[in-house]
mmCIF file of C-alpha atoms and ligand atoms in Angstrom:
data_model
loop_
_atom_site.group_PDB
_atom_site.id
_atom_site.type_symbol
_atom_site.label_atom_id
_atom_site.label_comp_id
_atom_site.label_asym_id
_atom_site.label_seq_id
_atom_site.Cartn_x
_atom_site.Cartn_y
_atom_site.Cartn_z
ATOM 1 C CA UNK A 1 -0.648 -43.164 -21.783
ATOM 2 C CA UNK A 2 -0.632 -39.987 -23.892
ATOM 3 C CA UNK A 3 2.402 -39.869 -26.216
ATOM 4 C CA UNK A 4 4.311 -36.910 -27.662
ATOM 5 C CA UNK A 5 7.325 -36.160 -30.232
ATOM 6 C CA UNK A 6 10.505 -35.796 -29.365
ATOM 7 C CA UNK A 7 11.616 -32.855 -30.998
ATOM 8 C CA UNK A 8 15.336 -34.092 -31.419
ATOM 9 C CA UNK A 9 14.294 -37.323 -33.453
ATOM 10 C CA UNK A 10 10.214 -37.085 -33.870
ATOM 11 C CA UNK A 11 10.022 -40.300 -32.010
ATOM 12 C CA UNK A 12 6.929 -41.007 -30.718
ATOM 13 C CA UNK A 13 7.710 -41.510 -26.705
ATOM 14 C CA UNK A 14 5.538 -41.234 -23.264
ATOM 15 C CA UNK A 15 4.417 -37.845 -22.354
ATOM 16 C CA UNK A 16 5.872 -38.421 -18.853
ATOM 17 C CA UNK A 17 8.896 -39.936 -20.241
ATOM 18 C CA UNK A 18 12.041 -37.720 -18.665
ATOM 19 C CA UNK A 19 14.415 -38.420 -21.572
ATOM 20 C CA UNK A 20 13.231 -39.799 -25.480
ATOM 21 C CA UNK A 21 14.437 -43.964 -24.956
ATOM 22 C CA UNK A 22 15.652 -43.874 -28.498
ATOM 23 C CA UNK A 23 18.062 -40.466 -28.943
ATOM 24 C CA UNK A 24 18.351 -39.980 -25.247
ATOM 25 C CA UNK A 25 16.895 -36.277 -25.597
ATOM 26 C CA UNK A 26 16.191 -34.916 -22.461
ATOM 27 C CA UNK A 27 12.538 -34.343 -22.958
ATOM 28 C CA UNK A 28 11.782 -32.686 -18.969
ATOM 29 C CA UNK A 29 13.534 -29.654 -17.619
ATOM 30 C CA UNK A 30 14.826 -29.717 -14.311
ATOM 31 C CA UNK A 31 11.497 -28.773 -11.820
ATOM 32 C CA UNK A 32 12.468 -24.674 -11.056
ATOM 33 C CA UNK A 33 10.905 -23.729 -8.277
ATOM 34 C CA UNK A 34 9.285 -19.987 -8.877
ATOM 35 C CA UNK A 35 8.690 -18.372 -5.452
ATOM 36 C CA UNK A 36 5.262 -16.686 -5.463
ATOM 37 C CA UNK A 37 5.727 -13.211 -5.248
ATOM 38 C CA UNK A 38 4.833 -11.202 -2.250
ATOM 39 C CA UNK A 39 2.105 -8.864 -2.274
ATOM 40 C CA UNK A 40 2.746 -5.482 -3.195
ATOM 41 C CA UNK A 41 0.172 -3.346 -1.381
ATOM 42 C CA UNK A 42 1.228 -5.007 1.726
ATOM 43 C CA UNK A 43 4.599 -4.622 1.594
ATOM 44 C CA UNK A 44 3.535 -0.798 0.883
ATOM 45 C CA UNK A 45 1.237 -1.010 4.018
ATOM 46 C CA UNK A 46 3.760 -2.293 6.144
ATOM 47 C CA UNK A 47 5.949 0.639 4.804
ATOM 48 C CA UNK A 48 3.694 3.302 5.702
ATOM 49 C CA UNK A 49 3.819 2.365 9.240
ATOM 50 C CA UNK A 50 7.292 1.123 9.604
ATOM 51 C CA UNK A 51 9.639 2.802 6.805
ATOM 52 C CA UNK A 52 11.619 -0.522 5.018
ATOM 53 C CA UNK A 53 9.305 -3.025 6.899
ATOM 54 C CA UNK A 54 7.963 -3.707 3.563
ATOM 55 C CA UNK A 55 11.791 -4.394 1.722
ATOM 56 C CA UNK A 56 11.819 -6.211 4.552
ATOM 57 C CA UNK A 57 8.929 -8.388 3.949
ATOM 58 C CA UNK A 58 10.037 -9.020 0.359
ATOM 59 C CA UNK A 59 13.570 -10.386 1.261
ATOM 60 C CA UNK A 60 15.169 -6.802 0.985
ATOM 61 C CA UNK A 61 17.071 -6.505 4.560
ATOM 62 C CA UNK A 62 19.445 -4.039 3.375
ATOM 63 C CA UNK A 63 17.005 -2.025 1.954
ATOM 64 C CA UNK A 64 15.057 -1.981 4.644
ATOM 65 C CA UNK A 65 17.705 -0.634 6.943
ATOM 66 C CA UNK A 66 19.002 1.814 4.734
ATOM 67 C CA UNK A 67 15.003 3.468 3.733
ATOM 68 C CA UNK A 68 14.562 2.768 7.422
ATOM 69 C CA UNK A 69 17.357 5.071 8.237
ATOM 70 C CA UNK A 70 16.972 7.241 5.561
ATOM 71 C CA UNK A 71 12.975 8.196 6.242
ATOM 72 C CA UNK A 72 13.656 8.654 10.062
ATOM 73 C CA UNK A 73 16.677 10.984 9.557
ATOM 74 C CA UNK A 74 13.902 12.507 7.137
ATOM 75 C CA UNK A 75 11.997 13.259 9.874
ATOM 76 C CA UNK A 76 14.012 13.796 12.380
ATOM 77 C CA UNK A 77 15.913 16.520 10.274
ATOM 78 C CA UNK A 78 12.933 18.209 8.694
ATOM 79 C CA UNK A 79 9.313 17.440 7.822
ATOM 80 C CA UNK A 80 8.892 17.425 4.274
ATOM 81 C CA UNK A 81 12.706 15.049 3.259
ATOM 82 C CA UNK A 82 10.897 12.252 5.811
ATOM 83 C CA UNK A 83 7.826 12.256 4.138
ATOM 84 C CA UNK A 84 9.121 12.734 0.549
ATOM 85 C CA UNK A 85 10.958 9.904 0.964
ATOM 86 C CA UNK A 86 8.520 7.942 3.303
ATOM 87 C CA UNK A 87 6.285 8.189 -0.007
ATOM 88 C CA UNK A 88 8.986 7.005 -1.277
ATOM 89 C CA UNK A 89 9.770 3.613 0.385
ATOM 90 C CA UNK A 90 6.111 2.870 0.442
ATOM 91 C CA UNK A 91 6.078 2.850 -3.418
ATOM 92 C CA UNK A 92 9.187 1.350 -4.038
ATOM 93 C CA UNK A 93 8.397 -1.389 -1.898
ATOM 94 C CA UNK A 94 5.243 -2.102 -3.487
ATOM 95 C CA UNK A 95 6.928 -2.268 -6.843
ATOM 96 C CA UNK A 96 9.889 -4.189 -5.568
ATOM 97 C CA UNK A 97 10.242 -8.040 -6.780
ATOM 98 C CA UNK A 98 10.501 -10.534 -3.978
ATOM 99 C CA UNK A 99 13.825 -11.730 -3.428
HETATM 100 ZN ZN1 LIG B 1 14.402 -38.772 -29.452
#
């Protein structure tokens, strides 16, 4: 059984040990879950098809209503504002951290 210090009283105590036995030092963090992050290019793939389905895909709903909204009105109003910001939301939601 590999031993370690305990940094609060240089104890030597068991390496799996969740608190030192002679200061009481909590020696293991509480286990934090990291959620993997979500790819980016295909969150930006499913943008480029459906605009938000990619905030979507990262956890972003409202997001991915309002880009949704916003790149259709894009396009419904005028060419270029739909896909200015359909370039846009695909970026963004490549870039964008998984929620
Ligand atoms: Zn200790």
């Amino acid at each position: 059984m590999p031993l370690t210090l305990c940094p609060e009283c240089n104890n030597r105590v068991s390496d799996s040990a969740q608190a030192c036995p002679y200061c009481g030092h909590v020696l293991r963090d509480k286990v934090v879950f990291i959620k993997p992050e979500k790819s980016g290019w295909l969150a930006a793939l499913l943008s480029l098809f459906i605009p938000g389905a990619g905030h979507l895909y990262k956890g972003h709903v409202i997001s991915a209503i309002l880009w949704f909204l916003l790149v259709g009105s894009g396009y419904v109003i005028l060419f270029l504002p739909g896909l200015i910001s359909h370039g846009l939301c695909i970026l963004l939601a490549g870039i964008a951290r998984t929620k």
